[in-house]
Coordinates of C-alpha atoms in Angstrom, one line a residue:
M1 CA -52.7 22.8 6.2
S2 CA -56.0 21.6 7.9
S3 CA -56.8 18.1 8.3
S4 CA -59.9 18.5 6.0
E5 CA -57.4 19.3 3.1
T6 CA -54.8 16.7 3.0
E7 CA -52.5 16.2 -0.1
R8 CA -53.2 13.5 -2.2
P9 CA -50.4 11.5 -4.2
S10 CA -49.5 13.0 -7.6
G11 CA -52.0 12.1 -10.5
A12 CA -54.4 10.5 -8.0
A13 CA -57.9 11.3 -8.8
A14 CA -59.9 13.8 -6.3
P15 CA -62.6 12.3 -4.2
A16 CA -65.9 12.7 -5.8
E17 CA -67.8 15.6 -4.0
P18 CA -71.6 16.1 -4.0
A19 CA -73.0 18.0 -7.0
A20 CA -73.2 21.7 -6.1
A21 CA -77.1 21.1 -6.5
A22 CA -77.2 18.6 -3.9
L23 CA -76.8 21.2 -1.2
P24 CA -78.1 24.3 -2.7
A25 CA -78.7 26.4 0.5
V26 CA -75.5 25.6 2.0
A27 CA -72.8 28.3 0.9
P28 CA -75.5 31.4 1.7
Q29 CA -76.3 30.0 4.7
L30 CA -73.0 29.5 5.8
R31 CA -72.2 33.1 4.9
A32 CA -75.5 34.4 6.6
L33 CA -74.8 32.4 9.7
R34 CA -71.3 33.7 10.1
R35 CA -72.1 37.3 9.8
Q36 CA -75.1 36.8 12.1
A37 CA -72.6 35.4 14.7
S38 CA -70.3 38.8 14.0
L39 CA -67.3 36.6 12.9
T40 CA -64.8 37.2 10.5
L41 CA -63.8 34.7 8.0
E42 CA -60.3 34.3 9.7
A43 CA -61.9 33.8 13.1
A44 CA -64.6 31.4 11.9
A45 CA -62.4 29.2 10.2
R46 CA -59.6 29.1 12.9
A47 CA -62.4 28.1 15.2
A48 CA -63.8 25.4 12.9
G49 CA -60.3 23.8 12.0
L50 CA -60.4 25.2 8.6
S51 CA -58.2 27.7 6.4
P52 CA -59.7 30.9 5.6
A53 CA -59.4 30.1 2.0
H54 CA -61.4 26.7 2.3
L55 CA -64.1 28.5 4.2
S56 CA -64.5 30.9 1.6
R57 CA -65.1 28.5 -1.1
L58 CA -67.6 26.7 1.2
E59 CA -69.2 30.0 1.3
T60 CA -69.1 30.8 -2.4
G61 CA -70.4 27.3 -3.5
Q62 CA -67.1 26.1 -5.0
R63 CA -66.7 23.6 -2.5
Q64 CA -69.1 21.5 -0.7
P65 CA -68.6 20.6 3.1
S66 CA -68.2 17.3 4.6
L67 CA -70.3 16.0 7.8
P68 CA -67.2 16.9 10.0
M69 CA -66.9 20.4 8.6
L70 CA -70.8 21.0 9.1
L71 CA -70.6 19.8 12.6
A72 CA -67.6 22.0 13.4
L73 CA -69.3 24.9 11.9
A74 CA -72.5 24.3 13.6
R75 CA -70.8 24.4 16.9
V76 CA -69.0 27.6 16.3
Y77 CA -72.2 29.4 15.1
G78 CA -74.5 27.9 17.8
T79 CA -76.9 26.3 15.6
T80 CA -77.5 22.9 14.2
V81 CA -76.4 21.0 11.1
S82 CA -80.1 21.3 9.9
E83 CA -80.0 24.9 10.1
L84 CA -77.0 25.0 8.1
L85 CA -78.4 22.8 5.7
G86 CA -81.4 25.4 5.2
E87 CA -83.9 23.1 6.5
T88 CA -86.8 24.5 8.5
V89 CA -85.9 24.8 12.2
A90 CA -88.6 24.7 14.7
E91 CA -89.3 27.9 16.4
R92 CA -87.7 27.8 19.9
D93 CA -90.0 28.6 22.8
S94 CA -89.2 31.8 24.6
V95 CA -90.7 30.5 27.9
I96 CA -89.3 27.6 29.8
R97 CA -91.9 26.2 32.4
A98 CA -90.9 24.7 35.6
A99 CA -92.8 21.4 34.9
D100 CA -90.6 21.1 32.0
M101 CA -87.3 21.4 33.5
E102 CA -86.0 17.8 33.9
P103 CA -83.2 17.4 36.3
T104 CA -79.9 16.3 35.0
A105 CA -76.9 14.7 36.8
A106 CA -73.3 15.8 36.1
G107 CA -70.2 15.1 38.0
G108 CA -72.0 15.1 41.2
W109 CA -73.9 18.5 40.4
T110 CA -77.5 18.5 39.6
Y111 CA -78.8 21.1 36.9
W112 CA -82.1 22.0 35.2
Q113 CA -82.0 23.9 31.7
A114 CA -83.5 27.3 32.2
G115 CA -83.1 28.4 28.7
A116 CA -83.9 27.0 25.4
P117 CA -81.3 24.8 23.8
G118 CA -79.3 25.4 20.7
R119 CA -78.5 29.1 21.4
G120 CA -75.2 31.1 21.9
M121 CA -75.8 31.7 25.6
Q122 CA -77.0 28.9 27.8
A123 CA -78.9 29.3 31.2
L124 CA -78.9 26.5 34.0
R125 CA -80.3 26.2 37.3
V126 CA -77.8 24.2 39.3
H127 CA -77.4 22.6 42.7
V128 CA -73.9 22.2 43.8
P129 CA -73.8 19.6 46.9
H130 CA -71.2 20.2 49.4
G131 CA -67.7 18.6 48.9
S132 CA -68.6 18.0 45.2
Q133 CA -65.8 19.0 42.5
G134 CA -64.3 21.8 45.0
D135 CA -60.6 20.8 44.1
I136 CA -61.4 20.8 40.1
V137 CA -59.8 23.6 38.5
R138 CA -61.4 24.8 35.6
V139 CA -60.1 26.9 32.3
H140 CA -62.0 27.2 29.1
P141 CA -63.0 29.6 26.6
G142 CA -66.1 31.8 27.1
E143 CA -67.8 34.0 29.7
E144 CA -69.7 32.7 32.8
W145 CA -72.3 34.5 35.1
L146 CA -73.8 33.1 38.3
H147 CA -76.2 34.3 40.9
V148 CA -76.7 32.6 44.4
L149 CA -80.3 31.7 45.0
R150 CA -80.0 29.9 48.2
G151 CA -76.7 28.9 50.4
R152 CA -73.1 30.1 50.3
L153 CA -70.7 29.5 47.5
R154 CA -66.9 29.5 47.6
L155 CA -65.4 30.9 44.0
R156 CA -61.9 30.9 43.4
L157 CA -60.8 33.1 40.5
G158 CA -56.9 32.7 39.9
D159 CA -55.4 33.2 43.3
T160 CA -58.4 35.1 44.8
T161 CA -61.1 33.3 47.0
H162 CA -64.8 35.1 47.1
R163 CA -67.5 33.9 49.3
L164 CA -71.0 34.9 47.8
A165 CA -74.2 34.7 49.8
A166 CA -77.6 34.4 48.4
G167 CA -78.3 37.4 46.2
D168 CA -74.6 37.8 45.3
S169 CA -73.6 37.3 41.8
A170 CA -70.2 36.6 39.7
H171 CA -69.2 37.6 36.0
F172 CA -66.0 36.5 34.8
D173 CA -63.8 35.2 31.7
S174 CA -63.8 31.5 31.7
L175 CA -60.1 31.4 30.8
T176 CA -59.4 32.7 34.5
P177 CA -58.8 29.6 36.5
H178 CA -61.8 29.0 38.6
R179 CA -63.3 26.5 41.2
I180 CA -66.9 26.4 42.6
A181 CA -67.6 24.8 45.8
A182 CA -70.5 25.1 48.4
E183 CA -69.7 26.2 51.8
D184 CA -72.6 24.9 53.5
H185 CA -73.5 21.0 54.1
D186 CA -77.0 21.6 52.4
G187 CA -75.3 22.8 49.3
V188 CA -75.8 25.8 47.1
E189 CA -78.2 26.7 44.5
L190 CA -77.4 28.9 41.6
L191 CA -78.6 30.5 38.4
F192 CA -75.6 29.8 35.7
V193 CA -75.4 31.5 32.3
H194 CA -72.5 30.7 30.1
T195 CA -71.2 31.1 26.5
L196 CA -69.5 27.8 26.0
L197 CA -71.7 26.8 23.1
Q198 CA -69.5 29.3 21.2
S199 CA -66.4 27.2 21.7
P200 CA -66.4 24.0 19.5
T201 CA -64.0 22.3 21.9
A202 CA -65.3 23.2 25.4
A203 CA -67.7 21.2 27.8
L204 CA -70.2 22.4 30.4
C205 CA -68.5 23.9 33.0
L206 CA -70.1 21.2 35.2
G207 CA -67.0 19.0 35.9
P208 CA -66.4 15.7 33.9
T209 CA -69.2 13.2 33.0
P210 CA -68.7 9.7 32.4
G211 CA -66.5 9.2 29.3
D212 CA -65.0 13.0 29.6
V213 CA -61.4 13.9 29.8
S214 CA -60.9 16.9 31.7

């Protein structure tokens, strides 16, 4: 039984749920976004921590979702709670200007968003300093593609070590244990694309940030 469907003592009154009219767009929107994500009812429910029967009731309007359910489903479908609620979503920019790319530090790396937020595929430009996180092994759902722009990269996939120079690329399943490290003292600069947003439990493949647990 899902944590969202806990049992009640016999005879206890069911907790009050919002009236169906309170969230009129949720049911059809949940179904449309699941199909848009090419997920079966069973796969989407499993990723969100729900039972297929419970998700089916949400999609048919027989039950109204709680906020935790909406957050979980938004992560699974690569969208926002606002879109799940049928609210108007501002059109995402297709072009990302260099001047709008603000650098962000995470776990010793520096990265710049090179794609629009809130999509199933995320693109980053990343600078990996020499000696930073080279011993951290990462394993998580998703796929990753990287392209070396400058410097040399040491990429370990499972038991195999690859050395990539500028112009080289790699594309791999993120469930393969992997390590990324700069070979040169000046570090390495990468284009990095990942699908981690599709996993409700995965964090960016940038190593631990303050407060995170590997």
